[in-house]
Coordinates of C-alpha atoms in Angstrom, one line a residue:
M1 CA 28.2 18.4 5.2
M2 CA 27.8 21.1 7.7
K3 CA 25.1 20.3 10.7
K4 CA 24.6 23.8 12.4
I5 CA 22.0 26.3 12.2
K6 CA 22.4 29.6 11.2
E7 CA 21.5 32.7 13.0
D8 CA 19.0 35.3 11.7
R9 CA 15.9 36.8 13.1
H10 CA 14.7 33.9 14.5
G11 CA 17.5 33.9 16.6
S12 CA 15.8 33.6 19.8
D13 CA 14.1 30.3 18.9
R14 CA 17.4 29.0 18.0
A15 CA 18.7 29.7 21.1
A16 CA 16.1 27.8 22.7
A17 CA 16.4 25.0 20.2
R18 CA 19.6 24.7 21.2
R19 CA 18.5 23.5 24.9
G20 CA 16.5 20.5 23.1
K21 CA 17.6 18.3 19.9
M22 CA 18.7 19.6 16.6
V23 CA 18.1 17.3 13.6
D24 CA 17.7 17.5 9.6
V25 CA 14.3 15.9 9.8
V26 CA 11.7 14.9 11.8
V27 CA 9.3 12.2 10.4
V28 CA 6.1 11.4 11.9
G29 CA 5.1 8.1 12.0
A30 CA 6.9 4.7 11.8
G31 CA 4.9 2.7 9.1
I32 CA 6.5 1.6 6.3
S33 CA 6.8 5.3 4.6
G34 CA 8.4 6.9 7.3
L35 CA 11.1 4.0 8.3
S36 CA 12.1 3.8 4.6
A37 CA 12.5 7.7 4.1
A38 CA 14.0 7.9 7.9
F39 CA 16.5 5.3 6.2
F40 CA 17.4 6.9 3.2
L41 CA 18.1 9.6 4.6
K42 CA 19.8 8.8 7.4
E43 CA 22.4 6.6 4.7
K44 CA 22.9 10.3 2.9
G45 CA 24.4 11.6 6.2
Y46 CA 21.6 13.4 7.9
R47 CA 20.1 13.6 11.4
V48 CA 16.9 12.2 11.2
M49 CA 14.4 11.9 14.5
I50 CA 11.0 9.2 14.1
V51 CA 8.1 10.2 16.0
E52 CA 6.0 6.9 16.7
K53 CA 3.3 7.3 18.5
E54 CA 2.4 3.4 19.1
S55 CA 5.4 1.3 20.9
R56 CA 5.8 -0.9 18.1
V57 CA 7.0 -0.3 14.4
G58 CA 5.3 -0.9 11.2
G59 CA 2.0 0.3 11.0
N60 CA 0.0 -1.8 9.0
I61 CA 2.9 -4.3 8.6
R62 CA 2.8 -6.9 11.1
S63 CA 3.7 -10.8 10.9
E64 CA 3.5 -13.7 13.7
R65 CA 4.1 -17.0 14.2
R66 CA 1.4 -19.0 15.7
Q67 CA 0.8 -22.7 16.3
G68 CA 3.1 -23.5 13.1
F69 CA 1.6 -20.7 10.9
L70 CA 3.2 -17.6 10.0
I71 CA 0.2 -14.6 9.7
E72 CA 0.3 -11.3 8.1
Y73 CA -2.1 -9.0 9.8
G74 CA -1.9 -6.7 6.8
P75 CA 0.0 -6.7 3.4
N76 CA 1.2 -10.4 2.2
S77 CA 3.7 -9.6 -0.5
I78 CA 5.9 -6.9 -2.3
L79 CA 5.8 -6.7 -5.8
E80 CA 9.3 -5.3 -7.1
T81 CA 8.4 -2.8 -9.3
T82 CA 10.6 -0.5 -8.3
P83 CA 14.6 -0.1 -8.1
A84 CA 14.0 1.7 -5.0
L85 CA 13.1 -1.7 -3.1
G86 CA 15.9 -3.3 -4.3
T87 CA 18.6 -0.3 -2.7
L88 CA 16.2 -0.8 0.7
I89 CA 16.6 -4.4 1.4
D90 CA 20.1 -4.3 0.4
A91 CA 21.2 -1.3 2.3
A92 CA 19.3 -2.9 5.3
G93 CA 21.1 -6.1 4.9
L94 CA 18.3 -8.5 4.2
R95 CA 19.2 -9.4 0.9
E96 CA 20.1 -13.2 2.0
R97 CA 16.2 -13.3 4.3
V98 CA 14.1 -12.2 1.1
I99 CA 11.9 -15.4 -0.1
Y100 CA 10.1 -15.1 -3.9
A101 CA 6.9 -16.8 -4.5
G102 CA 6.8 -19.9 -5.8
E103 CA 5.9 -20.7 -9.8
T104 CA 2.7 -21.8 -8.7
A105 CA 1.6 -18.5 -7.6
K106 CA 1.8 -17.2 -11.0
K107 CA -1.3 -19.0 -11.4
R108 CA -4.5 -16.9 -9.9
Y109 CA -8.2 -18.0 -10.2
I110 CA -11.7 -16.3 -10.6
L111 CA -14.7 -17.5 -9.4
R112 CA -17.4 -17.7 -12.2
D113 CA -20.7 -19.5 -11.9
R114 CA -19.4 -21.1 -8.5
R115 CA -16.3 -22.8 -10.3
L116 CA -12.6 -21.8 -10.0
Q117 CA -11.3 -20.7 -13.3
P118 CA -7.7 -19.9 -13.7
L119 CA -7.3 -16.2 -15.3
P120 CA -5.4 -16.3 -18.5
T121 CA -1.9 -14.9 -18.8
S122 CA -1.3 -15.9 -22.2
L123 CA -2.8 -15.4 -25.6
P124 CA -3.2 -19.0 -26.0
A125 CA -5.0 -18.9 -22.6
F126 CA -7.3 -16.3 -23.2
I127 CA -8.2 -17.7 -26.3
K128 CA -9.0 -21.3 -24.8
T129 CA -10.4 -19.8 -21.4
E130 CA -13.7 -20.5 -20.5
L131 CA -14.0 -17.1 -17.6
F132 CA -14.9 -15.0 -21.1
S133 CA -17.5 -15.9 -23.7
G134 CA -16.8 -15.9 -27.3
R135 CA -18.6 -12.3 -27.3
A136 CA -16.2 -11.1 -24.8
K137 CA -13.2 -12.3 -26.2
R138 CA -14.2 -10.5 -29.8
R139 CA -14.9 -7.4 -28.1
L140 CA -11.5 -7.3 -26.3
L141 CA -10.2 -7.0 -30.3
R142 CA -12.0 -3.7 -31.1
E143 CA -9.6 -2.4 -28.0
P144 CA -7.0 -0.3 -30.1
F145 CA -9.6 1.3 -32.3
I146 CA -11.6 2.9 -30.1
K147 CA -10.8 6.5 -29.8
P148 CA -9.1 8.0 -26.4
Y149 CA -11.6 9.9 -23.9
S150 CA -12.2 13.1 -24.6
G151 CA -14.6 14.2 -21.8
E152 CA -13.5 16.7 -18.9
D153 CA -15.2 14.5 -15.9
D154 CA -12.5 12.1 -13.9
E155 CA -13.6 9.0 -15.4
S156 CA -14.0 6.0 -13.1
L157 CA -12.3 2.9 -13.5
A158 CA -15.3 1.1 -14.5
A159 CA -16.9 3.4 -17.3
F160 CA -12.9 3.5 -18.5
V161 CA -12.8 -0.2 -18.6
V162 CA -16.6 -0.7 -20.5
R163 CA -15.6 1.9 -22.7
R164 CA -12.4 0.1 -23.9
L165 CA -12.6 -3.6 -23.1
G166 CA -16.6 -4.1 -22.5
Q167 CA -19.2 -5.0 -19.3
E168 CA -17.4 -8.7 -19.2
F169 CA -14.1 -7.9 -19.0
L170 CA -15.0 -5.5 -16.3
D171 CA -17.5 -7.9 -14.1
Y172 CA -14.7 -10.9 -14.2
A173 CA -11.7 -9.2 -14.3
I174 CA -11.1 -6.0 -13.0
N175 CA -14.2 -5.9 -10.5
P176 CA -12.7 -9.0 -8.5
F177 CA -9.2 -7.5 -9.0
V178 CA -9.8 -4.2 -7.7
A179 CA -11.7 -5.7 -4.4
G180 CA -8.5 -8.1 -3.6
V181 CA -6.0 -4.9 -4.1
Y182 CA -8.4 -2.1 -2.7
A183 CA -10.8 -3.5 -1.4
G184 CA -13.3 -1.3 -3.5
A185 CA -15.6 -1.0 -6.3
P186 CA -14.4 0.4 -9.8
E187 CA -17.5 2.2 -10.2
R188 CA -16.5 4.6 -7.2
L189 CA -12.3 4.5 -8.1
S190 CA -11.0 7.5 -10.4
V191 CA -9.1 5.5 -13.5
R192 CA -6.9 8.8 -13.6
H193 CA -5.5 8.6 -10.0
G194 CA -6.2 5.4 -8.8
F195 CA -4.9 3.7 -12.0
P196 CA -2.7 6.6 -13.6
K197 CA -0.4 4.1 -15.9
L198 CA -3.6 2.8 -17.3
Y199 CA -4.8 6.2 -17.7
Q200 CA -1.3 7.5 -19.5
L201 CA -1.5 4.2 -22.0
E202 CA -4.6 5.7 -23.1
Q203 CA -4.0 9.5 -23.4
K204 CA -0.3 8.8 -25.0
Y205 CA -0.6 5.7 -27.2
G206 CA -4.7 5.9 -27.7
S207 CA -5.3 1.9 -26.9
L208 CA -3.9 0.0 -23.7
I209 CA -2.7 -2.7 -26.5
R210 CA -0.5 0.0 -28.1
G211 CA 0.4 1.3 -25.2
T212 CA 1.6 -2.1 -23.4
I213 CA 4.0 -2.7 -26.1
G214 CA 5.4 1.0 -25.8
G215 CA 5.5 0.8 -22.1
M216 CA 7.9 -1.8 -21.8
R217 CA 10.4 0.3 -23.7
E218 CA 9.8 3.5 -21.4
R219 CA 10.2 0.8 -18.0
K220 CA 13.2 -0.7 -19.5
R221 CA 15.1 3.0 -19.5
S222 CA 13.8 3.9 -15.8
G223 CA 14.3 0.5 -14.5
E224 CA 11.0 -0.4 -13.1
T225 CA 9.2 -3.4 -13.8
A226 CA 5.0 -3.6 -14.7
K227 CA 3.1 -5.3 -12.0
D228 CA 2.1 -8.4 -13.7
R229 CA 5.6 -9.2 -14.8
A230 CA 7.3 -7.8 -10.7
R231 CA 8.5 -10.9 -9.1
M232 CA 6.7 -11.1 -5.4
L233 CA 8.7 -11.0 -2.7
S234 CA 8.7 -11.8 1.3
F235 CA 10.9 -12.1 3.9
E236 CA 11.3 -15.7 6.0
E237 CA 9.5 -14.4 8.9
G238 CA 7.3 -12.1 6.9
L239 CA 7.0 -8.6 6.0
S240 CA 7.5 -7.6 9.7
Q241 CA 11.4 -8.3 9.0
L242 CA 11.8 -5.7 6.8
T243 CA 10.0 -3.2 8.9
D244 CA 11.5 -4.7 12.3
T245 CA 14.9 -4.8 10.9
L246 CA 14.5 -1.0 9.8
G247 CA 13.1 -0.1 13.4
E248 CA 16.2 -1.8 14.6
R249 CA 19.0 0.1 12.4
L250 CA 16.9 3.5 13.3
K251 CA 16.8 3.1 16.9
E252 CA 18.8 5.8 18.1
S253 CA 16.6 8.0 16.0
L254 CA 13.5 6.5 17.2
Q255 CA 11.0 7.8 19.6
R256 CA 8.6 5.1 20.2
Q257 CA 5.2 6.1 22.1
A258 CA 5.9 9.8 21.5
E259 CA 3.0 12.1 20.3
L260 CA 3.8 15.3 18.8
T261 CA 1.8 18.5 20.5
H262 CA 3.0 21.4 18.9
V263 CA 4.8 22.4 15.2
D264 CA 5.8 25.7 14.3
A265 CA 7.0 26.2 10.5
R266 CA 9.4 29.1 9.9
R267 CA 11.0 30.4 7.1
D268 CA 14.5 28.4 8.1
G269 CA 13.4 25.3 10.5
V270 CA 10.6 23.7 12.2
W271 CA 10.0 24.0 15.6
L272 CA 8.1 21.5 17.3
K273 CA 7.3 19.7 20.3
Y274 CA 6.5 15.6 21.2
K275 CA 5.0 14.5 24.7
Q276 CA 6.8 10.9 26.0
K277 CA 6.3 9.2 29.0
G278 CA 4.5 11.9 30.3
R279 CA 7.4 14.4 29.9
E280 CA 7.4 17.2 26.7
Q281 CA 10.6 17.4 24.5
A282 CA 11.6 20.4 22.3
V283 CA 13.0 19.4 19.0
Y284 CA 14.1 22.3 16.2
A285 CA 14.2 20.4 12.4
G286 CA 14.9 21.4 8.9
H287 CA 12.1 20.0 7.5
L288 CA 9.4 17.8 9.1
L289 CA 7.7 14.6 7.3
F290 CA 4.7 13.3 7.8
T291 CA 3.9 9.6 6.9
V292 CA 0.4 9.1 9.2
P293 CA -2.9 7.7 8.1
A294 CA -5.1 10.4 6.6
Q295 CA -7.6 10.3 9.6
A296 CA -4.0 11.0 12.0
Y297 CA -4.0 14.3 10.8
N298 CA -7.3 15.3 13.1
H299 CA -4.7 14.8 16.1
L300 CA -1.8 16.3 15.1
P301 CA -0.9 20.2 16.1
L302 CA -1.8 21.4 12.4
T303 CA -3.9 24.1 11.9
P304 CA -7.6 22.5 11.4
G305 CA -9.5 25.2 9.6
S306 CA -7.2 24.6 6.3
D307 CA -8.6 23.0 3.3
F308 CA -6.0 20.6 3.1
M309 CA -7.8 19.2 6.2
Q310 CA -10.8 19.5 5.1
K311 CA -10.0 17.6 2.4
L312 CA -8.3 14.7 4.4
K313 CA -11.5 14.3 6.2
E314 CA -13.1 12.7 2.8
I315 CA -10.6 10.5 1.8
Y316 CA -12.8 7.0 2.0
Y317 CA -11.2 4.0 4.0
P318 CA -13.5 1.2 3.8
P319 CA -13.7 -1.5 6.8
V320 CA -12.3 -4.9 5.8
S321 CA -11.7 -7.8 8.3
M322 CA -9.2 -10.3 7.5
V323 CA -9.8 -13.8 8.6
F324 CA -6.9 -16.3 8.6
L325 CA -7.6 -20.3 9.0
G326 CA -4.5 -22.8 9.6
Y327 CA -5.0 -26.3 8.7
D328 CA -2.6 -29.4 9.8
S329 CA -3.7 -31.4 7.0
I330 CA -5.9 -31.2 3.8
A331 CA -7.7 -33.6 1.8
P332 CA -5.8 -34.1 -1.7
H333 CA -8.7 -32.5 -3.6
V334 CA -8.3 -29.0 -2.1
P335 CA -7.2 -26.9 -4.6
R336 CA -3.6 -25.2 -3.7
D337 CA -2.3 -24.8 -7.0
G338 CA -2.1 -21.0 -7.3
F339 CA -2.2 -17.7 -5.6
G340 CA -5.8 -18.4 -4.5
F341 CA -8.7 -16.7 -5.9
L342 CA -10.6 -13.7 -6.2
V343 CA -14.6 -13.4 -6.0
P344 CA -16.3 -10.7 -8.7
A345 CA -19.7 -8.6 -7.1
R346 CA -21.8 -10.6 -9.6
E347 CA -21.4 -14.2 -8.1
K348 CA -23.4 -12.2 -4.7
R349 CA -20.9 -13.8 -2.1
R350 CA -20.0 -12.9 1.2
I351 CA -16.1 -12.9 0.7
L352 CA -13.7 -10.8 -1.5
G353 CA -11.2 -13.4 -2.2
T354 CA -9.1 -15.8 -0.4
L355 CA -4.8 -16.1 -0.4
W356 CA -3.4 -19.6 -0.6
N357 CA -0.5 -18.3 1.8
S358 CA 1.3 -21.7 1.9
S359 CA 1.2 -22.0 -1.9
I360 CA 2.8 -18.2 -2.3
F361 CA 5.8 -18.4 -0.3
R362 CA 7.2 -21.3 1.7
G363 CA 7.5 -21.5 5.4
R364 CA 4.1 -20.5 6.1
A365 CA 2.5 -23.6 7.1
P366 CA 3.5 -27.1 8.4
E367 CA 4.7 -29.2 5.9
K368 CA 1.4 -31.0 5.1
G369 CA -1.1 -28.4 6.2
M370 CA -1.9 -24.9 4.7
A371 CA -2.7 -21.2 5.5
L372 CA -5.3 -19.3 3.9
T373 CA -6.3 -15.5 4.5
T374 CA -9.9 -14.7 3.0
F375 CA -10.8 -10.5 3.4
V376 CA -14.3 -9.9 3.9
G377 CA -16.0 -6.2 3.6
G378 CA -14.6 -3.2 1.2
S379 CA -16.6 -1.0 0.2
R380 CA -18.7 -3.6 -1.9
Q381 CA -20.0 -5.1 1.6
P382 CA -19.0 -2.9 4.4
E383 CA -21.3 -4.1 6.9
M384 CA -19.9 -7.9 6.7
A385 CA -16.8 -6.8 7.8
K386 CA -18.2 -5.2 11.3
Q387 CA -19.2 -8.9 12.6
S388 CA -17.6 -10.6 15.5
S389 CA -15.0 -13.0 15.2
E390 CA -17.0 -15.9 15.6
E391 CA -19.1 -14.9 13.2
L392 CA -16.6 -13.8 10.5
I393 CA -14.9 -17.4 10.6
N394 CA -17.8 -19.5 10.4
L395 CA -19.0 -17.2 7.6
V396 CA -15.4 -18.0 6.0
K397 CA -15.7 -21.8 6.6
E398 CA -18.9 -21.8 5.0
E399 CA -17.8 -20.2 1.8
L400 CA -14.9 -22.1 1.3
R401 CA -16.3 -25.4 2.1
D402 CA -18.8 -24.2 -1.2
I403 CA -16.0 -22.6 -3.3
M404 CA -13.3 -24.9 -2.8
G405 CA -14.6 -28.1 -0.9
L406 CA -12.5 -27.6 2.4
N407 CA -14.6 -29.5 4.7
S408 CA -11.9 -30.1 7.6
E409 CA -12.0 -27.8 10.8
P410 CA -8.9 -25.4 10.6
A411 CA -6.3 -25.9 13.8
Y412 CA -5.9 -22.2 13.9
A413 CA -8.0 -19.3 13.3
F414 CA -7.8 -15.7 13.5
V415 CA -9.4 -12.6 13.0
K416 CA -7.7 -8.8 12.2
P417 CA -10.5 -6.3 11.5
W418 CA -9.3 -3.4 9.9
P419 CA -11.9 -0.1 10.4
R420 CA -10.2 2.0 8.2
A421 CA -8.1 -0.5 5.5
I422 CA -7.3 1.1 2.2
P423 CA -7.9 5.0 1.1
Q424 CA -10.1 5.3 -2.2
Y425 CA -8.8 7.1 -4.8
V426 CA -12.1 8.0 -6.1
P427 CA -13.5 10.2 -8.7
G428 CA -12.2 13.9 -7.8
Y429 CA -9.4 13.0 -5.9
G430 CA -7.5 15.2 -7.8
A431 CA -8.9 17.9 -5.4
V432 CA -7.5 15.9 -2.7
L433 CA -3.8 15.9 -4.5
E434 CA -4.0 19.6 -5.1
A435 CA -4.9 20.8 -1.4
M436 CA -2.2 18.8 -0.2
E437 CA 0.4 20.5 -3.3
A438 CA -0.8 23.7 -1.5
F439 CA -0.4 22.8 2.0
E440 CA 3.1 22.0 0.7
K441 CA 3.9 25.3 -1.5
K442 CA 2.5 27.1 1.4
N443 CA 4.4 25.1 4.1
P444 CA 7.7 24.4 2.0
R445 CA 9.6 22.7 5.1
L446 CA 6.2 20.1 5.9
H447 CA 5.8 17.5 3.7
L448 CA 3.3 15.0 3.3
A449 CA 3.5 11.0 2.1
G450 CA 1.8 8.0 2.9
N451 CA -0.8 5.3 0.9
F452 CA -3.3 8.2 0.1
R453 CA -0.6 9.4 -2.2
N454 CA 0.8 8.1 -5.2
G455 CA -0.2 4.7 -4.6
I456 CA -1.6 1.9 -1.8
S457 CA 1.0 -0.5 -2.4
V458 CA 4.3 -1.2 -0.5
A459 CA 6.0 -1.2 -3.5
D460 CA 5.0 2.3 -4.0
C461 CA 5.4 3.9 -0.3
I462 CA 8.9 2.8 -0.5
K463 CA 9.3 4.5 -4.0
Q464 CA 7.8 7.3 -3.2
S465 CA 9.9 7.6 0.6
W466 CA 13.3 7.2 -1.7
Q467 CA 12.1 10.3 -4.5
L468 CA 11.3 12.5 -0.8
S469 CA 14.6 11.3 0.5
E470 CA 16.2 12.6 -2.8
N471 CA 14.4 16.1 -2.6
L472 CA 15.4 16.9 0.5
H473 CA 19.1 15.9 -0.2
R474 CA 18.8 18.5 -2.7
V475 CA 17.2 21.1 -0.6
L476 CA 19.3 20.2 2.5
S477 CA 22.2 20.6 0.5
E478 CA 21.5 23.9 -1.6
N479 CA 19.4 26.1 0.8
S480 CA 21.0 28.5 2.2
H481 CA 18.6 29.0 5.4
G482 CA 18.3 26.3 8.3
F483 CA 20.5 23.1 8.0
N484 CA 23.4 22.4 5.4

C-alpha cells in the first residue's frame, strides 16, 4: 500500500505538510474508542497518530490496586457480545490475561420491600419468584398478543415497557436495570435509540417474546451474542490492563498531553495543528477521527455555530459518584452469592445499586475479604452525587447496613465522583444522531465516535471502532485523493 500525498491544487499546503508529519489517520482521544480504533487501523498497516490531552490513556477506564483491593474507577467489566472484542484481545496479546466472571455472578438481586430478591433467569424461577406478583406474571403472558406501537413520537422506554409488559415489570425489573446501566430513568430514555434491539424486536416480530426466539437465529449468523447470554470478562489487573496494553503497543503513535489547536478539512485531506509542551506541531492526515466525550467538543477548534455543535451541548450526562468499600473480613450472614443488587426507585433508597466485585472476579479482595462498589446519584437523584466523600461513604455504609446487614467497618474506602457520567439517549435523540450524520456528510474526512453514539458499553465502543476501521480501510484503499 503506497503511503504518499498526491499533488493537486492544494500543493502549497502539501509542501507545508512535508515539513511536519504525515499520517493516514489522526485520532483525537485515547479512551477505549480511540485506542481500539487506532489499534485496528495500525494492524491494517496504516500510519496513525493519537492526540490525547491527558498524561494517561484509558479515559473513564482506570484500575488501581490499593491495600489489597482492586478498584475500578469506571466500568467494571465487559460483556462478550461482539467478535470485535475477541479480535482486539487476541491481537493485543492479552488472551492469557482474561478472566471470566464466576458462576455466582449470574445471580443478581433486586431490592423489594427491604428484601433482596433474586432476579429470575428461567421460566421455573419466574413462576416461583416473589419479586413479581401473580397479577404481574399473568400480565406478562399477554405480551405476544399486544399490537406494535404505531405512533410517530419517539416512545420512552417506560411507555414501551408498560404497554408491552405492565407497570410492575417496569418498576421492579426495567427501572433498576436502567439505573444500573445508564444511571438513568426509563421515563427519560428513548427505546428506539437507547435500546434499539428491543425496539427492533417489536417492529420486526410484533412481540418481544417472538422476537427473542427469532433473534437467536440472527445472532448466530452474525457471530454476536445477546447481552443476557454473553460471558462477562475483565483482566487480572482490571480493565486498565486492556487500555494500558493498547497504549504501550501504540506508544510510537501516541502524543500525550497534546491539545488540538487547528483543524482545516479539505477535499483531499486534513491539515491540523496541536500544542504539546508549549510547542505547536503540524500534521497532515487523510482522515481525522474524534473519540472524545460530547462536552469536549466545546474546546475543539471546530465551528461553534453549527447545528452539530448545538446538538452535542444538549446531551445530558447525569452526575454519579462511585463509592468503593473494601473489607478484610465479612460476617457469614452477609450475602455475597451473586453479582450484586439493584435498587428500584419505588424503594426510595439513597443508592442505585451495589456490585459485589470480589464475587464477580477473583483477585479483587483479600482471601476472606470483600470488595463492593456502590453507585449514588444518576438522573434519579443527581443531588446525592454531589455530596462530600465523607458524606457519601457514611451514606453508603448506612444503606448497606440496612440492606445487607453489613455492620463492620471497611478497611479501605474510596470515592470517585463523575460529574458527567453516562450520556442519556433521551426521546428525540434521533435529532442528535442526524446532526452527526449531516456533519460527517458535509465533512467526509472527519468522523465521530464514542459512547454517545451506537451504544454506551465498552463492547459497543469497541464494535463501533472496528466498524470505523473497516470503513476507513475501504475509503483509504479506494480514494484517489489523499492517502492511498
